[in-house]
PDB file of C-alpha atoms in Angstrom:
ATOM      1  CA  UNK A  19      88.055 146.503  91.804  1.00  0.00           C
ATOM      2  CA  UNK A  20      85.523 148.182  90.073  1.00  0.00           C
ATOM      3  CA  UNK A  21      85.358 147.184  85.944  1.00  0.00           C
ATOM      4  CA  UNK A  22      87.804 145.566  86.696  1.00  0.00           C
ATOM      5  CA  UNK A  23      86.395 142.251  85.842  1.00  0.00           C
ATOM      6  CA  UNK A  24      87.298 140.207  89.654  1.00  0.00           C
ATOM      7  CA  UNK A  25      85.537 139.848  92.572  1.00  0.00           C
ATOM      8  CA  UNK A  26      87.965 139.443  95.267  1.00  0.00           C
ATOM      9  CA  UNK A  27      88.000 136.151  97.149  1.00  0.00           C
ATOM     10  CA  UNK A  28      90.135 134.836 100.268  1.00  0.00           C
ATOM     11  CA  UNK A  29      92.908 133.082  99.123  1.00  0.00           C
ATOM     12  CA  UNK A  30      95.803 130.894 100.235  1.00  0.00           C
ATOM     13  CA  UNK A  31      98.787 130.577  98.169  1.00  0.00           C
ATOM     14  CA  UNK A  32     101.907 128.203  98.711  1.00  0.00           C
ATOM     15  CA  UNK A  33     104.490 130.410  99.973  1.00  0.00           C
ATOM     16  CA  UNK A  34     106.582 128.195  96.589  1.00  0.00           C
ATOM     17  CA  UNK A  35     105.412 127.685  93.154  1.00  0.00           C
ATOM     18  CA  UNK A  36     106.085 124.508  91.877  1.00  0.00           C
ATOM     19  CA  UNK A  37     106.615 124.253  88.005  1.00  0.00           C
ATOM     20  CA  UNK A  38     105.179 120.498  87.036  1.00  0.00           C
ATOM     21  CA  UNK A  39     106.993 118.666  83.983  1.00  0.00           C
ATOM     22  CA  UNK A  40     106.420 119.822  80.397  1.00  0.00           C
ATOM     23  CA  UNK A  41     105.755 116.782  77.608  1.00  0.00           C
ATOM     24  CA  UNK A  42     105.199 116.731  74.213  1.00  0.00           C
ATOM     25  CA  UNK A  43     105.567 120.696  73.730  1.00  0.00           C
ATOM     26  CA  UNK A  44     106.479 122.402  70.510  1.00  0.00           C
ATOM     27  CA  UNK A  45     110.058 123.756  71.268  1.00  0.00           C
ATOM     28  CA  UNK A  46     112.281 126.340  69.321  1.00  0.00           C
ATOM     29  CA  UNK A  47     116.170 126.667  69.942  1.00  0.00           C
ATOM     30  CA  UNK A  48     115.335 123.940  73.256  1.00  0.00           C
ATOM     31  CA  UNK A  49     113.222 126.881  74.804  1.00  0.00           C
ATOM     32  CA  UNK A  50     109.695 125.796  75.225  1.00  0.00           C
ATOM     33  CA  UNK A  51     107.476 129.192  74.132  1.00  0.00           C
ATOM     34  CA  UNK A  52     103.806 129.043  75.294  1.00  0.00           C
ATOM     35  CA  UNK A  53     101.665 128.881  71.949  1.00  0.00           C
ATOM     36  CA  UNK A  54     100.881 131.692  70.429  1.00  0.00           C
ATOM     37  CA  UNK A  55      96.611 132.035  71.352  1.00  0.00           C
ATOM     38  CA  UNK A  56      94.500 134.095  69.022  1.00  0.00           C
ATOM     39  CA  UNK A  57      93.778 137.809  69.029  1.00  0.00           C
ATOM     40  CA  UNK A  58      91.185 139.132  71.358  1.00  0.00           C
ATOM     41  CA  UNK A  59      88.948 142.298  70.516  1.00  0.00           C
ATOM     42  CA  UNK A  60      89.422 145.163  72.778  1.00  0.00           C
ATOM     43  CA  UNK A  61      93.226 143.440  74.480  1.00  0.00           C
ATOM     44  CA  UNK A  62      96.184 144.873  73.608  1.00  0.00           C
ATOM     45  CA  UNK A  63      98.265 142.932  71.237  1.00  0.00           C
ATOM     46  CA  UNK A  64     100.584 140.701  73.440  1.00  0.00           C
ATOM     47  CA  UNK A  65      98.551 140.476  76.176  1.00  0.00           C
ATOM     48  CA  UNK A  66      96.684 137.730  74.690  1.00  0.00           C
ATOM     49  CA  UNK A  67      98.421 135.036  76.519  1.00  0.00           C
ATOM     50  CA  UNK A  68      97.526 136.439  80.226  1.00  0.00           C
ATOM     51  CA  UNK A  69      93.615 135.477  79.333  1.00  0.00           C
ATOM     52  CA  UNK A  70      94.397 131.732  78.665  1.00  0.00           C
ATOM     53  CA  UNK A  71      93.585 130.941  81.823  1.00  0.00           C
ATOM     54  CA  UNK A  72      96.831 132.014  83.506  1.00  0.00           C
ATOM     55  CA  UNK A  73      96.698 133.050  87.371  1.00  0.00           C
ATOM     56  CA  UNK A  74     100.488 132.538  88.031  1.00  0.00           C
ATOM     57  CA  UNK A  75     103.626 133.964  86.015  1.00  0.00           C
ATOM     58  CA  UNK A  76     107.168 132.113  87.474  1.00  0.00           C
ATOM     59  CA  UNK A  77     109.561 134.805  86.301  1.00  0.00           C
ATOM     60  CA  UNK A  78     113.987 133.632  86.580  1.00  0.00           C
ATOM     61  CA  UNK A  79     116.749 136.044  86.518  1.00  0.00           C
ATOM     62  CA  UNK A  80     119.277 134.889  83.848  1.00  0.00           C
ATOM     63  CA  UNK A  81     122.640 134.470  84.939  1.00  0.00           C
ATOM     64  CA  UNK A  82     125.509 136.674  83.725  1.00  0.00           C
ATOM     65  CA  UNK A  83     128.481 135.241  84.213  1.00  0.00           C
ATOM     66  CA  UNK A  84     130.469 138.673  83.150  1.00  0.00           C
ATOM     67  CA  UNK A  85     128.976 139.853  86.068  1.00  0.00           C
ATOM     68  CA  UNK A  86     129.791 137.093  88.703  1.00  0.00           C
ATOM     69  CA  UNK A  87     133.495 137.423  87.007  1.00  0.00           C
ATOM     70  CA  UNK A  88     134.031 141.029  87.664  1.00  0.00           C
ATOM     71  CA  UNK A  89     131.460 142.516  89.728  1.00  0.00           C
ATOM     72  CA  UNK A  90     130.085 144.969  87.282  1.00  0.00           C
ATOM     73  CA  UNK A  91     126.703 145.022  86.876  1.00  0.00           C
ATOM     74  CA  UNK A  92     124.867 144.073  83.525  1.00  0.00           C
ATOM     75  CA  UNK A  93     121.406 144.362  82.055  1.00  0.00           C
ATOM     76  CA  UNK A  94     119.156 142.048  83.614  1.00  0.00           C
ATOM     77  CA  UNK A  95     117.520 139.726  81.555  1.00  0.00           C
ATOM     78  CA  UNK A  96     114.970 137.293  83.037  1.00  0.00           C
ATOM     79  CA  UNK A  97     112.104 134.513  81.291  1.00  0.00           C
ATOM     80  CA  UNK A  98     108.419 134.720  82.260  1.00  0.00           C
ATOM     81  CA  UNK A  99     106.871 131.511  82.240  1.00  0.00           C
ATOM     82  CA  UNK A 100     103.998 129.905  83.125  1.00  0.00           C
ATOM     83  CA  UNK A 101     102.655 126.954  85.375  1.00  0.00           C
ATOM     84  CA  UNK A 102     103.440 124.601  82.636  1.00  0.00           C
ATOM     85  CA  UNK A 103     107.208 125.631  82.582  1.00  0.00           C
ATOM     86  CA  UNK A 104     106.516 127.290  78.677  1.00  0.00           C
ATOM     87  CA  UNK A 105     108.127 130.777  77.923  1.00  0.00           C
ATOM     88  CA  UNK A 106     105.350 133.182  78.287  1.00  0.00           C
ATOM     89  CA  UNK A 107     107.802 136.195  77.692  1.00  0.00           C
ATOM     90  CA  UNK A 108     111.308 137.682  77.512  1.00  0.00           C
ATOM     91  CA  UNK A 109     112.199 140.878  79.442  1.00  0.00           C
ATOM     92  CA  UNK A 110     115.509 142.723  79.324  1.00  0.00           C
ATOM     93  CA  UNK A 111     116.213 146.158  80.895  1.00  0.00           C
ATOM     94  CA  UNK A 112     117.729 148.488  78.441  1.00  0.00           C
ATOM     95  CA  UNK A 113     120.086 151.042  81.190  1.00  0.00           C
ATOM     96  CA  UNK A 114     123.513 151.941  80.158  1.00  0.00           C
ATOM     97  CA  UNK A 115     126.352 150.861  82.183  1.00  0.00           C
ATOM     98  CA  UNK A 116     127.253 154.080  84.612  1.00  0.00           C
ATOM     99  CA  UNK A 117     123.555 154.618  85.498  1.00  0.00           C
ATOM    100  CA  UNK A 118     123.823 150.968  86.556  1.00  0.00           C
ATOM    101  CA  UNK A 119     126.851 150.729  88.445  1.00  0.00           C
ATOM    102  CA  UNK A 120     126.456 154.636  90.040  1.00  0.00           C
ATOM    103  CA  UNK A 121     123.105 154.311  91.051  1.00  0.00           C
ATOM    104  CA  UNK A 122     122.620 151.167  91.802  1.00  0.00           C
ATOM    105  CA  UNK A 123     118.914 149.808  93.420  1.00  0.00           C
ATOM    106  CA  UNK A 124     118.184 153.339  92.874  1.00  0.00           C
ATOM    107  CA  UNK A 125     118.605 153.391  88.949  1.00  0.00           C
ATOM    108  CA  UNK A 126     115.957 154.489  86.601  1.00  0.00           C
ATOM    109  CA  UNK A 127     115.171 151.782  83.778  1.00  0.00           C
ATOM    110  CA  UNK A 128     113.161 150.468  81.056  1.00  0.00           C
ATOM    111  CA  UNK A 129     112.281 147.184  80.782  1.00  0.00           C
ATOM    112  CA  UNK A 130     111.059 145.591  77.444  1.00  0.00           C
ATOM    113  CA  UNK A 131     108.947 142.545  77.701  1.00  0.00           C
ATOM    114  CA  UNK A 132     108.664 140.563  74.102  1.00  0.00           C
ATOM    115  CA  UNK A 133     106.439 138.020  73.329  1.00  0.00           C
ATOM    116  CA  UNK A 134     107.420 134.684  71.000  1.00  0.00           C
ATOM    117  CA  UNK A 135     107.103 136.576  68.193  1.00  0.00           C
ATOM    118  CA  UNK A 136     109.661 138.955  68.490  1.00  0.00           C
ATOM    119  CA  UNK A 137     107.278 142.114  69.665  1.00  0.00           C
ATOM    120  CA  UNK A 138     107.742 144.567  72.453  1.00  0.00           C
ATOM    121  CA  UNK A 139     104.429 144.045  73.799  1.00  0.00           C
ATOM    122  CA  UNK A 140     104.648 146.132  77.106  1.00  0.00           C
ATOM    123  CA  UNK A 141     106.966 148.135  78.317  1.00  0.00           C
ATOM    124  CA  UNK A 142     108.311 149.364  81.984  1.00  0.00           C
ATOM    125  CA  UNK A 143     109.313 152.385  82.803  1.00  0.00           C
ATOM    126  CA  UNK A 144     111.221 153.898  86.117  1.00  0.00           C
ATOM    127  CA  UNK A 145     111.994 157.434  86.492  1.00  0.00           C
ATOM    128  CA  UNK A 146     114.926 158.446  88.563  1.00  0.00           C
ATOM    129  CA  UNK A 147     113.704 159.971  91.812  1.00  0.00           C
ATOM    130  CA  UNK A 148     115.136 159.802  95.205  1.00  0.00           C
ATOM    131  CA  UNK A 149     115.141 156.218  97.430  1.00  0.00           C
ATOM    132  CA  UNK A 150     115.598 158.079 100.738  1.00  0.00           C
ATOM    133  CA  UNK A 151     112.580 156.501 103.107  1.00  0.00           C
ATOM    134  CA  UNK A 152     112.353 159.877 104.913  1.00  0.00           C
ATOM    135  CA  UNK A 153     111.696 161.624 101.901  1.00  0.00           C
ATOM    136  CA  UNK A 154     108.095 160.520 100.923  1.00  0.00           C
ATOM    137  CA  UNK A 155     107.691 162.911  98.794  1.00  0.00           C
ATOM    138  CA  UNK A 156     110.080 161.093  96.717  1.00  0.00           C
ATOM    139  CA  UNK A 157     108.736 158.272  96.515  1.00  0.00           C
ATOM    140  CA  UNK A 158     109.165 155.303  93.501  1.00  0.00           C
ATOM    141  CA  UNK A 159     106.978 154.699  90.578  1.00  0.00           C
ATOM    142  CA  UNK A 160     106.639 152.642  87.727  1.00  0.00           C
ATOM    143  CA  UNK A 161     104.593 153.083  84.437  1.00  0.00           C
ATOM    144  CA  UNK A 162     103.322 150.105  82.588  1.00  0.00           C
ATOM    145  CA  UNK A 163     102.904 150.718  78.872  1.00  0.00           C
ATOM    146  CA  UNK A 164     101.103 147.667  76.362  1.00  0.00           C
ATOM    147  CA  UNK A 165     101.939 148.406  73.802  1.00  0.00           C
ATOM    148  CA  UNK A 166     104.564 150.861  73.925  1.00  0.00           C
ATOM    149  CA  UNK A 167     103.317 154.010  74.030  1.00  0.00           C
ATOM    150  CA  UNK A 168      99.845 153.489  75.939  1.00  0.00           C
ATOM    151  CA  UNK A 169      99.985 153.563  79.014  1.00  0.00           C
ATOM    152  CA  UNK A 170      97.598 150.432  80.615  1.00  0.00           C
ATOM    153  CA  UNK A 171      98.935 151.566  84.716  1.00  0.00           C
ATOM    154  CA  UNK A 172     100.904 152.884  87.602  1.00  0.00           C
ATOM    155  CA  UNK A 173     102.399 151.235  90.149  1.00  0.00           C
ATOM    156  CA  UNK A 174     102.955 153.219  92.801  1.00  0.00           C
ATOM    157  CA  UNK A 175     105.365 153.058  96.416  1.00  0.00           C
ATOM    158  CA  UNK A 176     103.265 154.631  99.223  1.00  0.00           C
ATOM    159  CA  UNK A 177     104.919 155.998 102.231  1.00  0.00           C
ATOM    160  CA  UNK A 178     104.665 153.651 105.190  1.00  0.00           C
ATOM    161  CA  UNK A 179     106.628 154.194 108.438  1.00  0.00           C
ATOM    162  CA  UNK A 180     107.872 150.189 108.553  1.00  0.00           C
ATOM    163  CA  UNK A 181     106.328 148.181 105.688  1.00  0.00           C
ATOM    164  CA  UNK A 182     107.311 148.497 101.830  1.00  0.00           C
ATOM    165  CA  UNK A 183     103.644 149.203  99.863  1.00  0.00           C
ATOM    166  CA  UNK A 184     102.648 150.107  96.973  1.00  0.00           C
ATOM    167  CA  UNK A 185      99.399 150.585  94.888  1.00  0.00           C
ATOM    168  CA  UNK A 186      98.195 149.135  91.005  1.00  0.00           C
ATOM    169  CA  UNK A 187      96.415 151.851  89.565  1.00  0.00           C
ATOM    170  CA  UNK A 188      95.060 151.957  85.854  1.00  0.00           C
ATOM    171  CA  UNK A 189      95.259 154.419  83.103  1.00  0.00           C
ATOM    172  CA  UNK A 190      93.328 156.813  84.988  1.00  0.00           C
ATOM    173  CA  UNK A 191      95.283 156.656  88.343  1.00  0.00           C
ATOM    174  CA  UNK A 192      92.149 154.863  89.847  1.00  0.00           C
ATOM    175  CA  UNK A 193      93.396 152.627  92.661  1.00  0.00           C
ATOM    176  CA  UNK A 194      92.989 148.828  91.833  1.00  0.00           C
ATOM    177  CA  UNK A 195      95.242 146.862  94.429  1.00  0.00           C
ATOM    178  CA  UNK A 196      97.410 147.046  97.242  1.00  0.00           C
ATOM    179  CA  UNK A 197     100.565 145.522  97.720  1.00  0.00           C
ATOM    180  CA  UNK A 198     102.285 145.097 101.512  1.00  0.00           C
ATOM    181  CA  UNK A 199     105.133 143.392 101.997  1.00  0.00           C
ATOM    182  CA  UNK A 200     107.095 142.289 105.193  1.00  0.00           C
ATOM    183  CA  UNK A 201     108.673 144.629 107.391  1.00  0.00           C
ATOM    184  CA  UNK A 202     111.816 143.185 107.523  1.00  0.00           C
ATOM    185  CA  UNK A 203     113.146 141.713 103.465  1.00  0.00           C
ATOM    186  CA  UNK A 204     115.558 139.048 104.442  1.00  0.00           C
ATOM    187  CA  UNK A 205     117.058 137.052 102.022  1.00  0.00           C
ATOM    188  CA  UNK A 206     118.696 134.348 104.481  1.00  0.00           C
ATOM    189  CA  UNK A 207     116.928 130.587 104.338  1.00  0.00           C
ATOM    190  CA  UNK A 208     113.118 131.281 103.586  1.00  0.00           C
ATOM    191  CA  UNK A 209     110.536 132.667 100.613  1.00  0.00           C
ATOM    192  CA  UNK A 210     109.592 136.103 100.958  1.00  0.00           C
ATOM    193  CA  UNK A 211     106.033 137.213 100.288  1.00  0.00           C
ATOM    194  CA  UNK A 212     104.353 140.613  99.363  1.00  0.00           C
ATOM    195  CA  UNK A 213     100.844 140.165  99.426  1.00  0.00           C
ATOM    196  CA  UNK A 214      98.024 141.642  97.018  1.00  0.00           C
ATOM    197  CA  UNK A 215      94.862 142.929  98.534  1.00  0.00           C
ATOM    198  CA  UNK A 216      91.499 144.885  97.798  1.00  0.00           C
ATOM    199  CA  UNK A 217      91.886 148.292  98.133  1.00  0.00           C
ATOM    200  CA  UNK A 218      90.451 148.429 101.616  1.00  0.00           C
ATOM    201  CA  UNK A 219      92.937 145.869 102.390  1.00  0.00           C
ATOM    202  CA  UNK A 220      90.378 143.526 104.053  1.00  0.00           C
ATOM    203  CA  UNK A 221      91.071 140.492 101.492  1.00  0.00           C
ATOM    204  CA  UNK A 222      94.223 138.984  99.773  1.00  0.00           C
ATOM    205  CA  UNK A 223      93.692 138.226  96.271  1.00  0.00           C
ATOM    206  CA  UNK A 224      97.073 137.311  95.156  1.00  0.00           C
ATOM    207  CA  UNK A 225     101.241 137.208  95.965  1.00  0.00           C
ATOM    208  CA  UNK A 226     104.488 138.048  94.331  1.00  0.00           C
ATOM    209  CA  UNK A 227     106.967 135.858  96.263  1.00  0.00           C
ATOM    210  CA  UNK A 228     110.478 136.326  96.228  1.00  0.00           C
ATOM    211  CA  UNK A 229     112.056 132.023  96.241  1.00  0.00           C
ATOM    212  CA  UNK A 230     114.634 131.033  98.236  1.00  0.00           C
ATOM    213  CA  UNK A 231     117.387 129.786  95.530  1.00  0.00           C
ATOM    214  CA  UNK A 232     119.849 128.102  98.212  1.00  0.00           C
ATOM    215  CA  UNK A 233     123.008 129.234 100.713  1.00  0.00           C
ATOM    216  CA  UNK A 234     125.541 129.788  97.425  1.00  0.00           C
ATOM    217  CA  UNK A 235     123.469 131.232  94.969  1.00  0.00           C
ATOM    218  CA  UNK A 236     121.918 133.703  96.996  1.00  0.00           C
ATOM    219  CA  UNK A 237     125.458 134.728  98.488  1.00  0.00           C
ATOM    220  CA  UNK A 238     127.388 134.942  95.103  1.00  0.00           C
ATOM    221  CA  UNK A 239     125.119 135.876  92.699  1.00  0.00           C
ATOM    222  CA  UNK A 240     121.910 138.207  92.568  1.00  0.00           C
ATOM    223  CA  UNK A 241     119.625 135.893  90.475  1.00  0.00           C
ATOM    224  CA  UNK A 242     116.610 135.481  91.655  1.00  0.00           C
ATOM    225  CA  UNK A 243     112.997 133.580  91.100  1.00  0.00           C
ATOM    226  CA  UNK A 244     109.818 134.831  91.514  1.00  0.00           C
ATOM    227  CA  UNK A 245     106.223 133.834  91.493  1.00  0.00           C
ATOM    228  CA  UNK A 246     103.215 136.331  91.031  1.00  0.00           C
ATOM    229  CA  UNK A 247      99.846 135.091  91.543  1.00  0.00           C
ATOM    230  CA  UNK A 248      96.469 137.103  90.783  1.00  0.00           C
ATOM    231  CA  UNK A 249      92.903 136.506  90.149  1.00  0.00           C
ATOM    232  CA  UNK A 250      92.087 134.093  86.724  1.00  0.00           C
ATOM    233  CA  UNK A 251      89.193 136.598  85.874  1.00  0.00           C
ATOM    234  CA  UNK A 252      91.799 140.095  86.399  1.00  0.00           C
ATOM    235  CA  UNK A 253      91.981 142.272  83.143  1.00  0.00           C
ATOM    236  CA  UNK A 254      95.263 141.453  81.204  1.00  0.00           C
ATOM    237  CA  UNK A 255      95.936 144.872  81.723  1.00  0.00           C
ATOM    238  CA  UNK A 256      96.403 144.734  85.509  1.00  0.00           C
ATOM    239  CA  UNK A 257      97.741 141.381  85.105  1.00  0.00           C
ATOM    240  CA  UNK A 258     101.044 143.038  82.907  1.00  0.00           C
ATOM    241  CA  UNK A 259     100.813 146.112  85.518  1.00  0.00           C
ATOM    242  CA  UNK A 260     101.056 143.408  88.077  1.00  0.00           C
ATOM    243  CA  UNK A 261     103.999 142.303  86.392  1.00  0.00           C
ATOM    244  CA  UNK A 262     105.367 145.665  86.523  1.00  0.00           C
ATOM    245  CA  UNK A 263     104.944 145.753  90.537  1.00  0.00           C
ATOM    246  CA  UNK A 264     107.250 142.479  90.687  1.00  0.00           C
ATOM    247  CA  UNK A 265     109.861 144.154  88.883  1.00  0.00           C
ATOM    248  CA  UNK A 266     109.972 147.613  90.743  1.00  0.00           C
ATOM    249  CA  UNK A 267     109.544 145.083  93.963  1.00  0.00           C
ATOM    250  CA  UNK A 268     112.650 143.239  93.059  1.00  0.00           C
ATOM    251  CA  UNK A 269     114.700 146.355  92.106  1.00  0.00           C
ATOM    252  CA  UNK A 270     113.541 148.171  95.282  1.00  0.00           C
ATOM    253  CA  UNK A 271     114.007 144.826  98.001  1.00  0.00           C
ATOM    254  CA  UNK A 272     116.350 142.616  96.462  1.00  0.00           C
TER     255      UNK A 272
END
């Protein structure tokens, strides 16, 4: 981990994330928005509200009912909350519609996170490459930008003959974590769990889970929940290029 600012500790984490019940809470247009905390020296503006003592992000696919209706797929948009059910952030991917529908799981994309405020405050970025598994020289990436522009980390598919992983790195392609995920991605009846490690992969530090959403929406629709956990004490930085990992992870499996 080095500067990192963690020390890696064995961990259990509830293969669901339960949201408890929000009272009381400022709301605006009957969204509840996490308040907006105070600027921090030396974090990139935006990141601010991973250091309030946030270890989980729940993050829901919005429902497009153009989509359901004729099959075409649209921009996903999705809501990044936290454990208190508040609106921690707003992402959208910004594709145009034949790079969608053409490429499919294999599309490149951008993805602009925004904060309550109305700023972009990171940015995700997927270059088109080949999604072949036999071709590891081919294989996926995903730069994390916050703000826009600087890059904060990599996340990075590594070639494995039966498991999907990947690999945080920071600015300086220095490896962070590891991500492995299950050999076999089923969707059918059950959460399913990618889990973070060290980098020697002898400790789990953290998990982006994939929720089970029930029998009809998973078999008409392709909205989905997820839950990342990481280390309280991780730089914001790795915590949005852990963000980034869930959405290459859910463009990649799901």
């Amino acid at each position: 981990a080095g500067s990192y600012g963690f020390q890696p500790q064995p961990m259990g984490v509830p293969g669901g994330f339960v949201v408890p019940p929000v009272q009381n809470q400022p709301t605006m247009d009957r969204i509840m928005w996490m308040p907006i905390p105070p600027s921090i020296p030396n974090c990139p503006p935006g990141l601010e509200y991973l250091t309030q003592q946030i270890d989980q992000i729940l993050i829901h696919q919005q429902l497009e009912l153009l989509e359901i209706v004729t099959g075409f797929e649209e921009n996903n948009k999705y809501e990044l909350k936290n454990a208190l059910g508040q609106r921690v952030y707003f992402a959208a991917e910004d594709t145009d519609c034949l790079t969608r529908n053409c490429c499919g799981p294999s599309r490149p994309f951008t993805i602009r996170i925004i904060d309550n405020l109305g700023r972009e405050v990171i940015r995700l970025q997927r270059p088109l490459r080949c999604s072949m598994c036999c071709c590891p020289c081919c294989l996926q990436e995903l730069e994390v930008q916050a703000p826009p522009g600087t890059t904060v980390g990599y996340v990075v598919q590594n070639w494995h003959v039966c498991l999907p992983k990947f690999t945080i790195q920071d600015e300086k392609r220095m490896d962070i974590l590891k991500i492995t995920g299950p050999c076999v991605v089923c969707r059918c009846c059950e959460d399913v769990n990618f889990e973070v490690k060290s980098v020697d992969e002898t400790c789990t530090v953290g998990r982006i889970s994939k929720q089970w959403t029930g029998f009809v929406r998973e078999m008409f629709t392709d909205t989905d929940n997820f839950g990342i956990s990481f280390p309280m004490d991780l730089d914001v930085k790795m915590k949005a290029v852990m963000i980034g990992a869930c959405f290459l992870i859910v463009s990649l499996s799901f």
